[in-house]
Every structure is written in structure tokens, then in C-alpha cells.
XYZ file of N, CA, C and O in Angstrom:
380
model
N -64.703 -2.309 3.398
C -65.859 -1.596 3.382
C -67.082 -2.289 2.587
O -66.775 -2.590 1.505
N -68.160 -2.349 3.219
C -69.269 -3.115 2.448
C -70.008 -2.043 1.690
O -70.277 -1.136 2.271
N -70.205 -2.343 0.433
C -71.073 -1.384 -0.424
C -72.455 -0.996 0.241
O -72.935 -0.069 0.029
N -73.061 -1.906 1.075
C -74.287 -1.818 1.511
C -74.302 -1.179 2.894
O -75.293 -0.922 3.625
N -73.174 -0.607 3.359
C -72.887 0.059 4.529
C -73.860 1.401 4.596
O -73.646 2.110 3.653
N -74.585 1.700 5.790
C -75.495 2.796 5.693
C -74.712 4.128 5.838
O -75.206 5.084 5.342
N -73.497 4.165 6.145
C -72.651 5.385 6.328
C -71.826 5.602 5.073
O -71.278 6.852 5.197
N -71.791 4.888 4.034
C -70.903 5.329 3.100
C -71.721 5.167 1.754
O -72.470 4.052 1.646
N -71.294 5.833 0.584
C -71.866 5.554 -0.723
C -71.247 4.222 -1.242
O -70.077 4.029 -1.035
N -71.727 3.500 -2.248
C -71.221 2.453 -2.781
C -69.847 2.631 -3.338
O -68.990 1.883 -3.329
N -69.484 3.886 -4.044
C -68.407 4.189 -4.664
C -67.236 4.288 -3.631
O -66.103 4.009 -4.078
N -67.553 4.484 -2.486
C -66.574 4.524 -1.315
C -65.805 3.332 -1.104
O -64.447 3.325 -0.910
N -66.336 2.192 -1.451
C -65.706 0.948 -1.223
C -64.632 0.665 -2.284
O -63.762 -0.122 -1.972
N -64.498 1.329 -3.260
C -63.628 1.185 -4.311
C -62.556 2.254 -4.157
O -61.703 2.191 -5.227
N -62.557 3.142 -3.333
C -61.779 4.281 -3.166
C -60.467 4.136 -2.455
O -60.849 4.251 -1.243
N -59.383 3.855 -2.771
C -58.151 3.496 -1.909
C -57.899 4.578 -0.975
O -57.528 4.506 0.212
N -58.103 5.749 -1.310
C -57.758 7.004 -0.519
C -58.684 7.106 0.662
O -58.404 7.341 1.772
N -59.931 6.781 0.341
C -61.067 6.791 1.368
C -60.705 5.698 2.270
O -60.779 5.968 3.703
N -60.337 4.607 1.946
C -60.289 3.398 2.829
C -58.767 3.939 3.772
O -58.887 3.508 4.988
N -57.869 4.533 3.087
C -56.689 4.842 3.845
C -57.128 5.893 4.958
O -56.442 5.891 6.091
N -57.883 6.847 4.505
C -58.316 7.850 5.483
C -59.067 7.336 6.611
O -58.819 7.723 7.826
N -59.897 6.414 6.441
C -60.812 5.743 7.370
C -59.784 4.996 8.268
O -60.063 5.019 9.602
N -58.881 4.399 7.649
C -57.820 3.621 8.550
C -56.935 4.560 9.331
O -56.719 4.132 10.590
N -56.756 5.649 8.830
C -55.843 6.529 9.622
C -56.489 7.041 10.828
O -56.139 7.094 11.970
N -57.835 7.364 10.497
C -58.718 7.834 11.651
C -58.750 6.767 12.805
O -58.640 7.025 13.863
N -58.886 5.415 12.435
C -58.761 4.324 13.457
C -57.584 4.339 14.244
O -57.351 4.262 15.275
N -56.332 4.474 13.372
C -55.081 4.475 13.914
C -54.919 5.552 15.069
O -54.350 5.501 16.014
N -55.272 6.716 14.626
C -55.103 8.047 15.343
C -55.991 7.898 16.644
O -55.784 8.869 17.643
N -56.942 7.103 16.790
C -57.957 7.020 17.896
C -57.172 6.486 19.051
O -57.657 6.643 20.111
N -56.088 5.850 18.850
C -55.492 5.273 19.997
C -53.924 5.765 19.936
O -53.188 5.731 19.067
N -53.632 6.476 21.149
C -52.388 7.239 21.113
C -51.257 6.320 20.927
O -50.257 6.764 20.319
N -51.045 5.125 21.534
C -49.915 4.284 21.414
C -49.772 3.827 20.000
O -48.713 3.729 19.423
N -50.795 3.520 19.418
C -50.917 3.134 18.047
C -50.494 4.135 17.158
O -49.605 3.996 16.141
N -50.823 5.304 17.232
C -50.493 6.611 16.641
C -48.980 6.775 16.739
O -48.312 7.141 15.698
N -48.435 6.722 18.018
C -47.045 6.836 18.034
C -46.239 5.870 17.329
O -45.273 6.165 16.772
N -46.859 4.672 17.322
C -46.038 3.557 16.752
C -46.211 3.643 15.220
O -45.142 3.416 14.397
N -47.157 4.185 14.678
C -47.373 4.515 13.055
C -46.183 5.777 12.865
O -45.579 5.412 11.883
N -46.095 6.626 13.590
C -44.984 7.539 13.416
C -43.637 6.955 13.466
O -42.755 7.320 12.615
N -43.389 6.262 14.571
C -42.100 5.742 14.665
C -41.695 4.728 13.523
O -40.537 4.821 13.059
N -42.686 3.822 13.026
C -42.331 2.850 12.101
C -42.215 3.352 10.719
O -41.632 2.811 9.950
N -43.069 4.506 10.558
C -43.151 4.921 8.996
C -41.953 6.054 8.959
O -41.718 6.349 7.891
N -41.353 6.526 10.012
C -40.467 7.825 9.868
C -41.022 9.030 9.832
O -40.269 9.930 9.621
N -42.354 9.189 9.876
C -42.941 10.412 9.787
C -43.004 11.088 11.029
O -43.059 10.467 12.169
N -43.238 12.371 11.073
C -43.546 13.107 12.174
C -44.968 13.695 12.014
O -45.467 13.567 10.939
N -45.599 14.115 13.061
C -47.059 14.648 13.108
C -47.090 15.653 11.964
O -48.194 15.703 11.171
N -46.100 16.479 11.646
C -46.309 17.526 10.687
C -46.201 17.015 9.243
O -46.984 17.383 8.414
N -45.402 15.987 9.053
C -45.353 15.257 7.951
C -46.627 14.682 7.434
O -47.244 14.747 6.338
N -47.166 13.961 8.446
C -48.381 13.149 8.275
C -49.569 14.338 7.855
O -50.208 14.205 6.967
N -49.551 15.330 8.672
C -50.631 16.397 8.200
C -50.484 17.069 6.951
O -51.321 17.069 6.270
N -49.277 17.273 6.672
C -48.985 18.055 5.406
C -49.207 17.063 4.166
O -49.588 17.409 3.120
N -48.940 15.666 4.446
C -49.052 14.702 3.299
C -50.464 13.864 3.227
O -50.430 12.940 2.490
N -51.270 14.397 4.032
C -52.585 13.596 4.156
C -53.265 13.159 2.807
O -53.992 12.260 2.719
N -52.945 13.948 1.731
C -53.719 13.955 0.525
C -52.894 13.102 -0.450
O -53.203 13.088 -1.674
N -51.650 12.911 -0.050
C -50.527 12.212 -0.980
C -50.702 10.746 -0.838
O -50.835 10.230 0.217
N -50.654 10.129 -2.168
C -50.675 8.730 -2.082
C -49.581 8.086 -1.499
O -49.939 6.957 -0.823
N -48.566 8.482 -1.339
C -47.273 8.005 -0.689
C -47.652 7.888 0.793
O -47.411 6.872 1.512
N -48.160 8.909 1.365
C -48.427 8.936 2.803
C -49.745 7.987 3.127
O -49.503 7.231 4.090
N -50.700 8.013 2.265
C -51.714 7.040 2.449
C -51.267 5.667 2.237
O -51.716 4.681 3.040
N -50.485 5.365 1.373
C -49.957 3.931 1.118
C -49.181 3.503 2.433
O -49.178 2.284 2.833
N -48.389 4.591 2.817
C -47.571 4.135 4.214
C -48.413 3.791 5.331
O -48.214 2.964 6.206
N -49.669 4.527 5.575
C -50.610 4.314 6.517
C -51.081 2.921 6.408
O -51.067 2.008 7.392
N -51.504 2.437 5.245
C -52.001 1.137 4.996
C -50.977 0.045 5.103
O -51.007 -1.017 5.513
N -49.622 0.360 4.726
C -48.424 -0.457 4.770
C -48.261 -0.728 6.338
O -47.955 -1.792 6.717
N -48.434 0.303 7.068
C -48.377 0.016 8.668
C -49.247 -0.893 9.105
O -48.874 -2.004 9.917
N -50.373 -0.991 8.564
C -51.492 -2.073 9.036
C -51.037 -3.260 8.432
O -51.247 -4.332 9.164
N -50.664 -3.391 7.112
C -50.402 -4.633 6.624
C -49.189 -5.328 7.270
O -49.107 -6.659 7.254
N -48.285 -4.596 7.962
C -47.153 -5.183 8.583
C -47.499 -5.715 10.031
O -46.719 -6.309 10.564
N -48.643 -5.556 10.512
C -49.095 -6.075 11.793
C -50.513 -6.535 11.687
O -51.532 -5.784 11.793
N -50.471 -7.794 11.450
C -51.951 -8.297 11.076
C -52.990 -8.170 12.116
O -54.156 -8.001 11.741
N -52.678 -8.237 13.532
C -53.757 -8.120 14.298
C -54.355 -6.478 14.232
O -55.504 -6.351 14.284
N -53.524 -5.546 14.032
C -54.038 -4.170 13.691
C -54.819 -4.143 12.344
O -55.893 -3.523 12.193
N -54.280 -4.850 11.249
C -55.031 -4.840 10.145
C -56.364 -5.441 10.133
O -57.443 -4.813 9.711
N -56.600 -6.528 10.877
C -58.004 -7.089 10.958
C -58.803 -6.415 11.982
O -59.967 -6.034 11.571
N -58.157 -5.629 13.118
C -59.120 -4.916 13.880
C -59.521 -3.573 13.282
O -60.715 -3.176 13.172
N -58.623 -3.110 12.399
C -58.976 -1.782 11.713
C -60.077 -2.247 10.531
O -60.972 -1.520 10.244
N -59.873 -3.270 9.860
C -60.804 -3.747 8.831
C -62.218 -3.716 9.400
O -63.295 -3.410 8.844
N -62.192 -4.456 10.622
C -63.559 -4.742 11.248
C -64.166 -3.369 11.536
O -65.286 -3.079 11.421
N -63.245 -2.430 12.167
C -63.795 -1.249 12.819
C -64.351 -0.273 11.577
O -65.262 0.394 11.950
N -63.693 -0.442 10.365
C -64.135 0.557 9.319
C -65.164 -0.242 8.328
O -65.228 0.352 7.275
N -65.453 -1.426 8.668
C -66.332 -2.222 7.831
C -65.859 -2.506 6.534
O -66.307 -2.087 5.509
N -64.587 -2.936 6.527
C -63.887 -3.254 5.257
C -63.466 -4.783 5.575
O -63.430 -5.326 6.661
N -62.719 -5.308 4.669
C -61.977 -6.646 4.673
C -60.484 -6.371 4.722
O -60.070 -5.183 4.159
N -59.710 -7.296 5.345
C -58.311 -6.961 5.302
C -57.692 -6.932 3.820
O -56.924 -6.139 3.354
N -58.393 -8.021 2.945
C -58.114 -7.910 1.582
C -58.255 -6.652 0.914
O -57.512 -6.138 0.191
N -59.469 -5.851 1.233
C -59.696 -4.574 0.636
C -58.610 -3.599 1.110
O -58.256 -2.601 0.194
N -58.037 -3.673 2.326
C -57.109 -2.792 2.779
C -55.804 -2.757 2.039
O -55.121 -2.057 1.620
N -55.366 -4.129 1.924
C -54.095 -4.604 1.184
C -54.299 -4.144 -0.261
O -53.265 -3.609 -0.855
N -55.414 -4.315 -0.877
C -55.458 -3.995 -2.238
C -55.633 -2.511 -2.428
O -55.004 -1.905 -3.383
N -55.967 -1.746 -1.467
C -56.006 -0.243 -1.447
C -54.413 0.194 -1.360
O -53.958 1.171 -2.080
N -53.759 -0.504 -0.456
C -52.310 -0.144 -0.455
C -51.675 -0.353 -1.663
O -50.674 0.545 -2.118
N -51.820 -1.430 -2.313
C -51.193 -1.743 -3.558
C -51.797 -0.789 -4.644
O -50.824 -0.353 -5.415
N -52.817 -0.467 -4.691
C -53.332 0.690 -5.618
C -52.641 1.910 -5.433
O -52.313 2.678 -6.225
N -52.441 2.414 -4.010
C -51.861 3.720 -3.880
C -50.333 3.696 -4.142
O -49.809 4.643 -4.332
N -49.573 2.537 -4.104
C -48.209 2.527 -4.294
C -47.862 2.427 -5.867
O -46.605 2.290 -6.238
N -48.776 2.204 -6.478
C -48.534 2.216 -8.149
C -48.205 3.387 -8.758
O -48.591 4.429 -8.294
């Protein structure tokens, strides 16, 4: 996410949870990708909904992207972030 993006405040660029939520929105916009997220993370829709504010769930979302570079790059572009920012956010959420 670029600090100069008109849709976000500058502090959002440094917020790992915000990046993860934006990434989740991007993932869920595609049914097949959303199904793959659930299958590969072992979560079901109820677990995802219930854990949306938990660091471990947000880290799993970013980990899902990190494990498939084409999605990582496409998501980063879609949410105006860099792949490196998404990886850093995942690392921050797993600490």
C-alpha cells in the first residue's frame, strides 16, 4: 500500500492487520480462490468469520498468499501494496 494512495491514511500502510484485511477482501472476491484459502488453511467459513480480528487468522490469510506467488503479486497490485509489504505484514502478525 502506498502512503500517498487517496483511499487510505498514511498510517494504514504500516498496519499489518489492515493489509491482511484488504488481502482477505481480495481473496474473497473470487469464489475459487476463497475455496482454496479455506482448503489450504484448514479453516471453514465460520472459523474465518469468528477469527477475523485475530492475528493468527490474519497471518494465515497472508501466508496463503505468500505460498502462491502469482496470487501474492496480483493481490499486492490490487490493494496498492508491494509483495514485500504483504510478507512483512505476515511476519509481523506471526510474532
